[in-house]
Structures are given as structure tokens and as C-alpha cells.
mmCIF file of C-alpha atoms in Angstrom:
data_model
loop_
_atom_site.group_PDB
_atom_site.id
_atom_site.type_symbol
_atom_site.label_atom_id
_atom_site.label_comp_id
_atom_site.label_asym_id
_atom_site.label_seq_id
_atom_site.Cartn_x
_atom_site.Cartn_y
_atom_site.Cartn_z
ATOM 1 C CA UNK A 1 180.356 -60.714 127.680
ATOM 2 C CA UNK A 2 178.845 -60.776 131.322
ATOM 3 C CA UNK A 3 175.824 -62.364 130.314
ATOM 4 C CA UNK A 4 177.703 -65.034 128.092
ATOM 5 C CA UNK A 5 179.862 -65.935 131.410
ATOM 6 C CA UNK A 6 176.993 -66.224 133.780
ATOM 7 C CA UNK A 7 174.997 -68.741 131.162
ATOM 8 C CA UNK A 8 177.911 -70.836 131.382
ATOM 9 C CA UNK A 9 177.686 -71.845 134.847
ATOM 10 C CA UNK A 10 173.951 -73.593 133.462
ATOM 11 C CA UNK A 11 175.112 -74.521 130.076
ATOM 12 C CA UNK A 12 178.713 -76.068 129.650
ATOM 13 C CA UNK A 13 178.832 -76.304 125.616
ATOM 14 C CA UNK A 14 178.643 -72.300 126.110
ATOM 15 C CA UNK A 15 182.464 -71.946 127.756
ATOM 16 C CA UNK A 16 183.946 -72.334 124.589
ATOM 17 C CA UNK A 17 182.238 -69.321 123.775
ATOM 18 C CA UNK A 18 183.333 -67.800 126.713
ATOM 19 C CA UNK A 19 186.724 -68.706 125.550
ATOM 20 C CA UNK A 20 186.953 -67.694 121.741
ATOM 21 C CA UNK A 21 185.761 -63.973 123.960
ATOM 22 C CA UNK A 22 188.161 -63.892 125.785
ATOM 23 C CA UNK A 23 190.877 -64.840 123.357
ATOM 24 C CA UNK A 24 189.552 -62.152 121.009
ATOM 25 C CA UNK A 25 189.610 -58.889 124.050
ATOM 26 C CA UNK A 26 193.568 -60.406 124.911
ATOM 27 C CA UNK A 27 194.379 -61.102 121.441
ATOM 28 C CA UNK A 28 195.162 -64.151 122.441
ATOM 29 C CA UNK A 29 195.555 -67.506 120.149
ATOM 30 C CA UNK A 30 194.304 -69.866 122.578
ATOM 31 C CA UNK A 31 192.678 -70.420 125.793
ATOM 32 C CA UNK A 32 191.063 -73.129 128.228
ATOM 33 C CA UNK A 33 190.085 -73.943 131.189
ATOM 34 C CA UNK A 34 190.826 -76.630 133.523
ATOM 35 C CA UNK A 35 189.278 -78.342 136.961
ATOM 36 C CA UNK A 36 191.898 -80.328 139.094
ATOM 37 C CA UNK A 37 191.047 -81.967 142.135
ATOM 38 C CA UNK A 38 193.033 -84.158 144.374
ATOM 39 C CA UNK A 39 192.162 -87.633 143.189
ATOM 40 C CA UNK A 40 190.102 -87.200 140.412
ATOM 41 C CA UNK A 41 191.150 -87.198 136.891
ATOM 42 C CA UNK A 42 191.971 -83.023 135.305
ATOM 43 C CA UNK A 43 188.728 -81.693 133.446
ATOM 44 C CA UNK A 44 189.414 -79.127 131.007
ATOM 45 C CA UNK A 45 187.394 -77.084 127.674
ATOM 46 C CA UNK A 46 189.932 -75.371 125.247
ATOM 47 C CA UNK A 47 189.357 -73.823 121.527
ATOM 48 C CA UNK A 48 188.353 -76.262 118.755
ATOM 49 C CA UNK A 49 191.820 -75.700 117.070
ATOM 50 C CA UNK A 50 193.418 -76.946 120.335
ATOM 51 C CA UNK A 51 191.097 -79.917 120.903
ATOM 52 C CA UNK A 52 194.238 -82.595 120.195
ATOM 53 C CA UNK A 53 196.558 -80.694 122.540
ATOM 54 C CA UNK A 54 193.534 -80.430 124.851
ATOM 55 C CA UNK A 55 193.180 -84.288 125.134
ATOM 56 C CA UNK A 56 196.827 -85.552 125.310
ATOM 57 C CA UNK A 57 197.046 -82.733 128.256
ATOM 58 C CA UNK A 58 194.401 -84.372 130.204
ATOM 59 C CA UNK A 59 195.938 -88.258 129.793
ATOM 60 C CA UNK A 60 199.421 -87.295 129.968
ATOM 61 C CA UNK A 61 200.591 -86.996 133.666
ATOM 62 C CA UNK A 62 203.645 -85.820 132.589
ATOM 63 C CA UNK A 63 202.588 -82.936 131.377
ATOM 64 C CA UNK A 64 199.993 -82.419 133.897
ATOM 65 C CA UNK A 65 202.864 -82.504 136.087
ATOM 66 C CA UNK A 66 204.892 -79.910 134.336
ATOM 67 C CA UNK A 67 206.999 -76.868 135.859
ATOM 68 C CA UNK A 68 204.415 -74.395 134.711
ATOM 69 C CA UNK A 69 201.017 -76.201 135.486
ATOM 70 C CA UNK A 70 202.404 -76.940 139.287
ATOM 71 C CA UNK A 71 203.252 -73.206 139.981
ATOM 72 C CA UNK A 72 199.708 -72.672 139.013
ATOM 73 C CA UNK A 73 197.979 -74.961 140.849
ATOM 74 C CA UNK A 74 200.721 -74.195 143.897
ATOM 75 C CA UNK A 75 200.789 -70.069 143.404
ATOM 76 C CA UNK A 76 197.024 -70.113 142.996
ATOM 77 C CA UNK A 77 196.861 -66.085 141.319
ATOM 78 C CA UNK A 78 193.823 -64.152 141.996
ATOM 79 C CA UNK A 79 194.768 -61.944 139.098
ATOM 80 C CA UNK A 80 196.130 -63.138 135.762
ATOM 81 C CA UNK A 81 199.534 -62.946 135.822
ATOM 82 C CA UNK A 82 202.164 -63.839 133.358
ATOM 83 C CA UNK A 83 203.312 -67.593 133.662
ATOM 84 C CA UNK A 84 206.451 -66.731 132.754
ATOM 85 C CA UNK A 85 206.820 -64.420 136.168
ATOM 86 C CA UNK A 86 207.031 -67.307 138.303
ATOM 87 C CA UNK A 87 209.490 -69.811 136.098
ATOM 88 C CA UNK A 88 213.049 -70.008 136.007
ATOM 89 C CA UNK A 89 214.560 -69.555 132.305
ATOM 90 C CA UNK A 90 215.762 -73.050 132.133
ATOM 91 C CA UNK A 91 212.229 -74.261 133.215
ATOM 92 C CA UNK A 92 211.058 -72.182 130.351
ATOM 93 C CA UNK A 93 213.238 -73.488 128.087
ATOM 94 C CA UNK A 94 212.834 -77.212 129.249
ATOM 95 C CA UNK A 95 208.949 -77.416 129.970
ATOM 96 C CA UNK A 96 207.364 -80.204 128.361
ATOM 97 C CA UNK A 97 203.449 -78.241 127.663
ATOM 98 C CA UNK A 98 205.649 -74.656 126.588
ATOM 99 C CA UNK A 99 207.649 -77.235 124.229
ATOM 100 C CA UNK A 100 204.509 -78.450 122.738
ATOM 101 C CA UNK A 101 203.292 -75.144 122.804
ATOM 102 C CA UNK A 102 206.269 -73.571 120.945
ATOM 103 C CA UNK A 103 205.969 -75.835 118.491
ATOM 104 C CA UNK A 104 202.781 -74.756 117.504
ATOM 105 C CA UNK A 105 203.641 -71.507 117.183
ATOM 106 C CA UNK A 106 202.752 -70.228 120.764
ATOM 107 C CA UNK A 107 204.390 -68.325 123.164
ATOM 108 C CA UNK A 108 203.495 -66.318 126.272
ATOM 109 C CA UNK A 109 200.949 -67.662 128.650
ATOM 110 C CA UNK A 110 198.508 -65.498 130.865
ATOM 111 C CA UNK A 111 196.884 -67.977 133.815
ATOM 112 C CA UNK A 112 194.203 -67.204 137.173
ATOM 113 C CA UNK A 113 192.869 -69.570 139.770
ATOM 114 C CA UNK A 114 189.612 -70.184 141.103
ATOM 115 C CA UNK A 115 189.571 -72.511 144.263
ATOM 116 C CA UNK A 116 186.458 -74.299 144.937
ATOM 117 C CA UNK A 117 184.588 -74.950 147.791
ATOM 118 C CA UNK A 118 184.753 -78.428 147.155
ATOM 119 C CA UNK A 119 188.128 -78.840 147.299
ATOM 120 C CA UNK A 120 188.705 -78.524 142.916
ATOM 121 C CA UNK A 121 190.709 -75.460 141.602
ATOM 122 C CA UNK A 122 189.661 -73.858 138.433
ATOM 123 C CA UNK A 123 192.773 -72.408 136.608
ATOM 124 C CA UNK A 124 191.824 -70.459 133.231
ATOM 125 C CA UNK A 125 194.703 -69.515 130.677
ATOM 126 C CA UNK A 126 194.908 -67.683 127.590
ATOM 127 C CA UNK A 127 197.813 -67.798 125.112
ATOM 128 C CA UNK A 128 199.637 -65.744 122.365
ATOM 129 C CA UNK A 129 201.454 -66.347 119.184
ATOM 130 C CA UNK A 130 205.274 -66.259 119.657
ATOM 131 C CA UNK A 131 205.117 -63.386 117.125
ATOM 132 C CA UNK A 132 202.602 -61.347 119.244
ATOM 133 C CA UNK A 133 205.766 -61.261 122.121
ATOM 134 C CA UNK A 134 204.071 -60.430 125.501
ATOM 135 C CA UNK A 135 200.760 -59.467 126.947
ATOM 136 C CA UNK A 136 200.292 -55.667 128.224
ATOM 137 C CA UNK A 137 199.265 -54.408 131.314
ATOM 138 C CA UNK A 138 196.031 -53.368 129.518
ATOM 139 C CA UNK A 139 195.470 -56.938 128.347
ATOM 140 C CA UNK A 140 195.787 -58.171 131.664
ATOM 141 C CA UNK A 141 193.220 -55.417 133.111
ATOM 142 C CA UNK A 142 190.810 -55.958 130.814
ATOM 143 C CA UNK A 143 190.876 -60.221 131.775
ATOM 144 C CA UNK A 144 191.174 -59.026 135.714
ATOM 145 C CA UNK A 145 187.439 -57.260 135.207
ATOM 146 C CA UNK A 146 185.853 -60.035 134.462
ATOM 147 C CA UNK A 147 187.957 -62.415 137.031
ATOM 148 C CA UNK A 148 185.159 -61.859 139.129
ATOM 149 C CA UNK A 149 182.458 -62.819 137.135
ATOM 150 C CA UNK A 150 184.401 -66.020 135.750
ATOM 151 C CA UNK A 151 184.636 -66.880 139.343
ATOM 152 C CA UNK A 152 180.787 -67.273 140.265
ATOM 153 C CA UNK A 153 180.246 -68.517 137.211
ATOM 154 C CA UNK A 154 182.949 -71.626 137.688
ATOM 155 C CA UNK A 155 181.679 -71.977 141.031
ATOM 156 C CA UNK A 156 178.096 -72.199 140.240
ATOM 157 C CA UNK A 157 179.293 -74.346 137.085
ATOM 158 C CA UNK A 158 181.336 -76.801 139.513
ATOM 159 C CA UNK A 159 178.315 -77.554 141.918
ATOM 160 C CA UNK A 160 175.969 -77.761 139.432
ATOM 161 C CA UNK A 161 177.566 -80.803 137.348
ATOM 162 C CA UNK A 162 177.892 -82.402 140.967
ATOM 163 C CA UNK A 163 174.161 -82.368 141.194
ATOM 164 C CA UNK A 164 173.683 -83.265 137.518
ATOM 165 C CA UNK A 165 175.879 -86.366 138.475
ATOM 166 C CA UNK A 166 173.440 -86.780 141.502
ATOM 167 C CA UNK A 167 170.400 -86.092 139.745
ATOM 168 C CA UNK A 168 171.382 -89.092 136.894
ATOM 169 C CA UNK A 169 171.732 -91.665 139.481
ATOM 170 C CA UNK A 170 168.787 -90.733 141.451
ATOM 171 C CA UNK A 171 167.237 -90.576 138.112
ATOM 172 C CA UNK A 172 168.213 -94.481 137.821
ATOM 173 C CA UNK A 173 167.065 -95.236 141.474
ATOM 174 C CA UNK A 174 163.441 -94.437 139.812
ATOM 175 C CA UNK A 175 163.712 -96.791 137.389
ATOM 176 C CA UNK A 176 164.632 -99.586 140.451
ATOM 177 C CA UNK A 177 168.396 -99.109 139.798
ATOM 178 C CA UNK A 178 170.758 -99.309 142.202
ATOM 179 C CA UNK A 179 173.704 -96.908 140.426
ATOM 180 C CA UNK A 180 177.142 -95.131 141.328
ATOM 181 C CA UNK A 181 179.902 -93.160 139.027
ATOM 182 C CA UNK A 182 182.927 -93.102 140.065
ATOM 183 C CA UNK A 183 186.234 -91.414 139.096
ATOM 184 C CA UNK A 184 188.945 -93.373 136.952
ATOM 185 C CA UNK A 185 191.122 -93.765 140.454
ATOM 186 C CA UNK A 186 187.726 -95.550 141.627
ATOM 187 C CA UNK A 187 186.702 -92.925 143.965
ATOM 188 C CA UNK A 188 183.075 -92.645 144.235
ATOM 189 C CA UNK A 189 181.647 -89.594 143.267
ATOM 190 C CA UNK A 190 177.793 -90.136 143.688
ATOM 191 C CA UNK A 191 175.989 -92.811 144.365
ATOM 192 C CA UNK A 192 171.568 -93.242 144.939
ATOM 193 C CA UNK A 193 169.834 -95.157 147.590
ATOM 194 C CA UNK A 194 169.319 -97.847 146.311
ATOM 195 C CA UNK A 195 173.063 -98.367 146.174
ATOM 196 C CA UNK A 196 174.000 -97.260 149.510
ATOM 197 C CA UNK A 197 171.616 -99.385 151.053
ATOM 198 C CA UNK A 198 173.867 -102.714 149.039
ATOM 199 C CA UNK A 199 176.235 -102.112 152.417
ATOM 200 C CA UNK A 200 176.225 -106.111 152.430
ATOM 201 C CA UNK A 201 177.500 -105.957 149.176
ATOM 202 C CA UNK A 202 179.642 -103.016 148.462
ATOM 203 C CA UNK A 203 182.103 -101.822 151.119
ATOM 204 C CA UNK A 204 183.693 -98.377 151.266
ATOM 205 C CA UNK A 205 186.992 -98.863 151.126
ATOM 206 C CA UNK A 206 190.463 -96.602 151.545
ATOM 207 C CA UNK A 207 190.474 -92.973 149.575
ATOM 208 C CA UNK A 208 186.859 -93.280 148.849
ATOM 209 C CA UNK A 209 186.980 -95.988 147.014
ATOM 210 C CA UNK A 210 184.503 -99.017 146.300
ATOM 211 C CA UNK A 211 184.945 -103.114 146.866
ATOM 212 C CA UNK A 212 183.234 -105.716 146.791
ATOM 213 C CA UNK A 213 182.270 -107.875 149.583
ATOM 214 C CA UNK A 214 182.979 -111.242 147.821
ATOM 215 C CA UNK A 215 186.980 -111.623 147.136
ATOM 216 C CA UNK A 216 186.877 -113.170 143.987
ATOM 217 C CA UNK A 217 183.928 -110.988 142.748
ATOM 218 C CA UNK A 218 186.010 -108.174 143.900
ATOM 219 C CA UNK A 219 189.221 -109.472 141.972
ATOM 220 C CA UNK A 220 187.157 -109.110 138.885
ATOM 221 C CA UNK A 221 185.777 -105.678 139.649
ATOM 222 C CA UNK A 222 188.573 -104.457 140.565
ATOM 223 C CA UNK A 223 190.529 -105.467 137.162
ATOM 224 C CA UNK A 224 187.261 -104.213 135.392
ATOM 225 C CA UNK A 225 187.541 -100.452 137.369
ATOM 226 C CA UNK A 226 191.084 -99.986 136.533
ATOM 227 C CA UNK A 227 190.374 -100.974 133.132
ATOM 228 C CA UNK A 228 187.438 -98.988 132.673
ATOM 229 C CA UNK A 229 189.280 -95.924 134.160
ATOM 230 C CA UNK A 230 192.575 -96.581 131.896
ATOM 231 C CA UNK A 231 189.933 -97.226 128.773
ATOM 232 C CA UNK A 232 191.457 -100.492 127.979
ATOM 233 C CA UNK A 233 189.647 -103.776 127.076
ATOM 234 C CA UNK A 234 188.500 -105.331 130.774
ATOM 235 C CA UNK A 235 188.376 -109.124 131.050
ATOM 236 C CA UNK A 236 184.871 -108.969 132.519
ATOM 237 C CA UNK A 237 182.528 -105.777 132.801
ATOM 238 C CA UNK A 238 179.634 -108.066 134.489
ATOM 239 C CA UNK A 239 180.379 -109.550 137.316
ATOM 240 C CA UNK A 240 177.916 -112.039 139.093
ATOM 241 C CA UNK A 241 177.721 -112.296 142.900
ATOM 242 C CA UNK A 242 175.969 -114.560 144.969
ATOM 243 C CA UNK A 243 174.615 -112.317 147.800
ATOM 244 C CA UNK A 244 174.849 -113.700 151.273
ATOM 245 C CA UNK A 245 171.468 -114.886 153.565
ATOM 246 C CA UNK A 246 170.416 -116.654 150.052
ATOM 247 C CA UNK A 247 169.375 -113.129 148.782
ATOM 248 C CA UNK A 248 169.098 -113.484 145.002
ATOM 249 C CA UNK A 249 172.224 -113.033 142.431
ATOM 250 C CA UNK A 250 173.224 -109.890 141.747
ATOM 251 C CA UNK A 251 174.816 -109.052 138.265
ATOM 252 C CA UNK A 252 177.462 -106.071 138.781
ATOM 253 C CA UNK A 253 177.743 -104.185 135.261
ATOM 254 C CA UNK A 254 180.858 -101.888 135.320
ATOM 255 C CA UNK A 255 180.526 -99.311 132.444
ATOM 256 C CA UNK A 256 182.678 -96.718 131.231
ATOM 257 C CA UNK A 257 181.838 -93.060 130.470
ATOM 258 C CA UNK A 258 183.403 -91.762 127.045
ATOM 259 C CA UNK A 259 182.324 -88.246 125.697
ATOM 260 C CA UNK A 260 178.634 -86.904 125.925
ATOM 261 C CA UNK A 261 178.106 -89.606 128.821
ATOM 262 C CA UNK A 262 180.934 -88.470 130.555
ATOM 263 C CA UNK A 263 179.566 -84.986 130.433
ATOM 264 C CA UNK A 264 176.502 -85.918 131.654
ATOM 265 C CA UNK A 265 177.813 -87.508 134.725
ATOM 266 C CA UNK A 266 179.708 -84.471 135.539
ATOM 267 C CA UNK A 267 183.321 -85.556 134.442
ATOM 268 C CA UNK A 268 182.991 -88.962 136.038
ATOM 269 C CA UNK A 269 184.863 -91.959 134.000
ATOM 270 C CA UNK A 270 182.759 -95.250 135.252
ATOM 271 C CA UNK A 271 179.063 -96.032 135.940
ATOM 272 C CA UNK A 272 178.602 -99.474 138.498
ATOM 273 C CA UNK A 273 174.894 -100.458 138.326
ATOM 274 C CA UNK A 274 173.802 -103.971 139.649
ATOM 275 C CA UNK A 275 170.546 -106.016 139.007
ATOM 276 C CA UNK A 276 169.346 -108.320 140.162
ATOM 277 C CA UNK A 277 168.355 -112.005 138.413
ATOM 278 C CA UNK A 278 166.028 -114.368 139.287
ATOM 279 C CA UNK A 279 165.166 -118.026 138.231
ATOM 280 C CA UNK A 280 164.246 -119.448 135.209
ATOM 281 C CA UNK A 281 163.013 -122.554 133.049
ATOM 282 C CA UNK A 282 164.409 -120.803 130.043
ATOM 283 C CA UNK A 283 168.150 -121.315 128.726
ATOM 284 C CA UNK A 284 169.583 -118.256 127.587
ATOM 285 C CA UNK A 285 171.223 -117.710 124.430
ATOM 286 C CA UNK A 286 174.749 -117.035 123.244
ATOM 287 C CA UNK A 287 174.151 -113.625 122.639
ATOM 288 C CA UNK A 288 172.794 -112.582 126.327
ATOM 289 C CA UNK A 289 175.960 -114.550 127.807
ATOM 290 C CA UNK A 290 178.238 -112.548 125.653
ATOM 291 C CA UNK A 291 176.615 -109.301 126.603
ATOM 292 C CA UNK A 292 176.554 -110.254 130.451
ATOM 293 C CA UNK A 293 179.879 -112.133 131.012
ATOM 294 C CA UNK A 294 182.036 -111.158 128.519
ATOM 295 C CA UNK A 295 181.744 -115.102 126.887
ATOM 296 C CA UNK A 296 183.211 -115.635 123.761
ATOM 297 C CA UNK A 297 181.434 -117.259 120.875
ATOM 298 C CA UNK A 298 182.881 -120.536 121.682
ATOM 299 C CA UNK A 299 181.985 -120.357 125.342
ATOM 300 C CA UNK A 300 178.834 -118.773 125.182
ATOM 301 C CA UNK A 301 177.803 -121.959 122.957
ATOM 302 C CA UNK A 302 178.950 -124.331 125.219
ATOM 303 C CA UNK A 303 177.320 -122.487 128.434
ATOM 304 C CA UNK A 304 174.383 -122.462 126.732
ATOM 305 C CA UNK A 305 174.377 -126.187 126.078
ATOM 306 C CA UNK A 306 174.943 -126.634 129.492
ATOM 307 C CA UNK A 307 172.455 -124.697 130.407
ATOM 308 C CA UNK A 308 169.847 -126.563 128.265
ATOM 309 C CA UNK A 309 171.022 -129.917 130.637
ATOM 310 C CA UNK A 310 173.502 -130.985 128.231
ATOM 311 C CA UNK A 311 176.659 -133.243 129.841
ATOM 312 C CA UNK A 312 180.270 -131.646 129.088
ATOM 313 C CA UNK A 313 180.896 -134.576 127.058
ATOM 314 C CA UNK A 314 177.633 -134.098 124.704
ATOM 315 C CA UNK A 315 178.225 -130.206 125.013
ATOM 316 C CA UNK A 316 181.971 -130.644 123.255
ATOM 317 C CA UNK A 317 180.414 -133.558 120.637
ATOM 318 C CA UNK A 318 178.151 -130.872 119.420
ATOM 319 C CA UNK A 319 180.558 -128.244 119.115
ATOM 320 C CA UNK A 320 182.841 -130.283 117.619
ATOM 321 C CA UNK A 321 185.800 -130.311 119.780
ATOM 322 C CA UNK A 322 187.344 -132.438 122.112
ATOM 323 C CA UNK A 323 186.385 -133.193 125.908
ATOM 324 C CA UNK A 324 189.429 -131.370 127.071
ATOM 325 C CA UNK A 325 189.238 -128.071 124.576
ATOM 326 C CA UNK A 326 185.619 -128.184 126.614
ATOM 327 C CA UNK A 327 186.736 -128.418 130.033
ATOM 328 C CA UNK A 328 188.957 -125.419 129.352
ATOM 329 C CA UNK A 329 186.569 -123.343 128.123
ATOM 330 C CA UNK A 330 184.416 -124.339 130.886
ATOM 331 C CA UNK A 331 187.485 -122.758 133.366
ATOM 332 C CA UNK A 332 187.343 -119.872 131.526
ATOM 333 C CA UNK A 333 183.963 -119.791 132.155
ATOM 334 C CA UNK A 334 183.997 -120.498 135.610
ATOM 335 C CA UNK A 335 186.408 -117.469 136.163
ATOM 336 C CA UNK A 336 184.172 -115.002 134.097
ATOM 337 C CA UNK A 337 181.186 -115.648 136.095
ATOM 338 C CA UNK A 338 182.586 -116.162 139.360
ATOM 339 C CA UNK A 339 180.886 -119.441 139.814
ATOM 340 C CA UNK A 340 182.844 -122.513 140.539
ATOM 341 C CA UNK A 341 180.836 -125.550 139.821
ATOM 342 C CA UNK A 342 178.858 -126.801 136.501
ATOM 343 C CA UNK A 343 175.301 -127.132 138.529
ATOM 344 C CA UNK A 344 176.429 -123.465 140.406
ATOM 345 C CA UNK A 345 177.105 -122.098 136.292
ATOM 346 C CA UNK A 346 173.972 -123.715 135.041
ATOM 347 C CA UNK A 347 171.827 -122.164 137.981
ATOM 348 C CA UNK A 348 173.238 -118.770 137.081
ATOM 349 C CA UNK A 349 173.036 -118.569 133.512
ATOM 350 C CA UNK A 350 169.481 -119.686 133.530
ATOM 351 C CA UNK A 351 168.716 -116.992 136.075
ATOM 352 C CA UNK A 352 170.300 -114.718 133.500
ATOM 353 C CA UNK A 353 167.865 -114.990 130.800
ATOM 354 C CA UNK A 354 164.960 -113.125 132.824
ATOM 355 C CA UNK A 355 167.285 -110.077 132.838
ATOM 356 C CA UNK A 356 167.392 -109.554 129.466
#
């Protein structure tokens, strides 16, 4: 069991072995563990069986928020202890997780906590059918022998995805890639070089958080963060800035994290990279636009007339719609890519091809 715990800090898939243990030596139906941190969004590994619960647990703040998962996080017990010690009945009776939870079938709940160095607090908890009534002292004794053990092992676990999460972006800074992940609140959680020497173009900002130096490039990152942390549809998830001293344009690509690439960044919800794009002869087609600026069909065709030194007027005549249907896709445009003349537009999209 020792040895299962201790491979766990240097593989993650193994916890969930480390969990169906010690659900089997409690007799337990169910058990997880979670990582909260002020700021970030809750981590957490539970049973297969329990992977729905699991999930709505870690986007709900309600329940994250709950009478029993504060008392945790607030008692912080260095043994397990029952939950149920530190709740009023009513709280019991009223909780919105032990609701959820009794509905399945579950009842009593056995919980420990594990602060971190770095500020995160590890809580483990194991639970048992209703029909199973409580745990016994020698259930609780056996779970208390290997607190110890869970402890390094979290600890070790909890750097090490820090540095994984370092390691990727540094990994990126090889390839000439100025990277960053961030959490979903937009705190940023590791960032290479490459990127922190962009201090013209990214400012720290309140909380750890990120902006950019250009306000209406930073309106659009902004929106695209928040979505990208909320996983909803952003307007833009490239964002083009003109850099200042007539540096070259810089493409900002906002990217979300979602399962196995959210494990690999240690837990982190967004990836900002930026490239850079020179000049071209070449216009670029629909396809790149759409990738890079979010276009849609329509617009992409018409920026990419544009871009090939077509007038508005000739642009719309091919695409069979009227001059003013044109000059509102070419607001739409202009908002997408930040840019805020036609000559500024064509200048950038042809710049865009080469970064294909």
C-alpha cells in the first residue's frame, strides 16, 4: 500500500489506485481527493463510479462552498475524523454535497488535511453506504497509519505538477515560444522567458493576473480569458497587437486546457502563447483568417479579397452582396483584429500568411 502511495506523488493516473485501497481497508464506497488553493480553481481525483459527482463538485461553487467542505478546509484535521463531528444536525440535514450524497445511497463521511507549502490544502475523504452506519475507531486507525505517508506523497505530488507546468512552457521557449498558463480567474501560474521578457507587452496586473498593454487588445483578451476559463465560446481567441517602437505584430493566441492538456499543465485552465508575423507578398486564405481571428466564412472571404488589393465595392460585387452588408462585415472585422483602418487590415492579414 506504501509503495502504491509513494508512486503517486510521480505518477498521477496511479491515485485512483490509491483510492479504490483505501476504500477497500475502510470499507468505504467512495473516496477522493481534492487540492484548493486561494484563487485557483478546486482540483480533485475520485472513483470512476463517482466521476459525474466528481465534476459538477469542481464547477459548482455552491457546493464547493457547502457547510461540510468549509469546516474542512477551516478545521484543517491532522487525523481523519468523522465529518459529521464538526456539523450541526440541521447542517447535516440541509447540506447541499450530503444531499447529493444521500441520494446516492451514501452516508457517513471520514475527511484529513494536508496543507501545502505553497499555500494549497490537500483534503482526502472516504465515504460509506448509508446502510454500513458509521466508521469505527479501527477504521479510522488503520487510515491515520498511512496519514503520514499520504502526506509526502501529496506534497511531493503538488510541487511536482508545478514544475511539470514549468517544464511545458520552458519546453515551448525551445521551440522560440513565448508561453504562459494561467488559472481560469487569470492568475498566472507559470510563465518562460521568453514571455517575461514581453514586459512591453504584457503587464502584471492586480491578484496575479495578466493584461495587455494595448486597451483595445486587452478588451479582447480579456473577454477571451474569462471565456476560456468559464469554457464558453470567446468572440476572439487571437488577438493581434501592434507592438510599440515599430517592433513587428504580435498575434496573441489564448487557448484553453480541457482534460489530458489540463493535466499536463498541472491543473491550469488557459495557455497564452504569442508569435510573431512578419510581411508578406502573399494573401492569405479564408481558412488561415478563420483559424487566427475567429472570421467567419463570409468575412474571411471578403478579408481575403481585400487583401489581394480588391476595393470594398469590387470585394461585395464578388461576394454577391451589397456595399453596405460589406462595410459591416468589414466592422466586424475591424473589431476581431484590432485594426482600425482597411490599409492597417490589409497590412496585417498579409503578414498573417507567413505564420501559418
Amino acid at each position: 500500500m506504501t509503495e502504491t502511495i509513494y508512486e503517486a506523488a510521480f505518477l498521477p493516473d496511479l491515485w485512483q489506485v490509491v483510492l479504490e485501497k483505501l476504500a477497500v481497508r475502510s470499507d468505504s464506497v467512495g473516496a477522493a481527493i481534492f487540492l484548493f488553493a486561494h484563487g485557483l480553481p478546486a482540483r480533485g481525483r475520485a472513483l470512476p463510479h463517482q466521476g459525474e459527482m466528481l465534476a459538477e463538485f469542481l464547477s459548482d461553487n455552491e457546493l464547493q462552498l457547502s457547510a461540510g467542505v468549509t469546516r474542512m478546509c477551516s478545521v484543517q484535521p491532522a487525523s481523519f475524523v468523522d465529518v459529521d463531528r464538526f456539523m450541526m444536525p440541521h447542517e447535516i440535514e440541509t447540506d447541499p454535497v450530503r444531499v447529493k450524497f444521500r441520494a446516492m445511497g451514501i452516508g457517513a463521511h471520514l475527511c484529513t488535511a494536508i496543507p501545502m507549502p505553497s499555500g494549497e490544502l490537500g483534503i482526502f475523504v472516504l465515504q460509506r453506504a448509508l446502510d454500513n452506519g458509521q466508521y469505527e475507531r479501527s477504521n479510522i486507525d488503520a487510515l491515520d497509519l498511512l496519514r503520514p505517508h499520504l502526506a509526502r506523497a501529496s506534497l511531493v505530488a503538488s510541487r511536482l505538477g508545478l514544475q511539470q507546468a514549468e517544464n511545458t512552457v520552458a519546453a515551448m521557449e525551445a521551440m522560440g515560444l513565448p508561453a504562459a498558463v494561467l488559472s481560469s480567474h487569470g492568475r498566472v501560474l507559470a510563465a518562460n522567458s521568453l514571455f517575461d521578457g514581453m514586459s512591453s507587452l504584457f503587464l502584471p496586473v492586480a491578484f496575479g493576473g495578466l493584461a495587455i498593454s494595448d486597451s483595445a487588445a486587452n478588451r479582447l483578451f480579456q473577454l477571451a480569458i474569462s471565456a476560456a476559463g468559464s469554457n464558453t465560446e470567446p468572440l476572439v481567441r487571437s488577438i493581434p497587437v501592434t507592438t510599440r517602437n515599430d517592433g513587428p505584430t504580435m498575434i496573441i493566441h489564448v487557448l484553453p486546457l480541457r482534460r489530458a492538456a489540463r493535466d499536463i499543465f498541472s491543473g491550469a485552465d488557459i495557455l497564452v502563447a504569442a508569435t510573431s508575423v512578419g510581411k508578406s507578398v502573399f494573401s492569405p486564405s479564408a481558412k488561415v483568417l478563420n483559424a487566427l481571428f475567429d472570421l467567419t466564412p463570409a468575412e474571411a472571404n471578403l478579408a481575403t479579397a481585400l487583401s489581394a488589393g480588391r476595393s470594398l465595392k469590387e470585394a461585395a460585387f464578388e461576394a454577391s452582396i451589397t456595399v453596405k452588408s460589406a462595410r459591416t462585415y468589414l466592422e466586424r472585422i475591424f473589431t476581431k483584429t484590432g485594426t482600425k483602418q482597411q490599409s492597417q487590415l490589409v497590412a496585417l492579414l498579409k503578414s498573417a500568411e507567413t505564420f501559418r
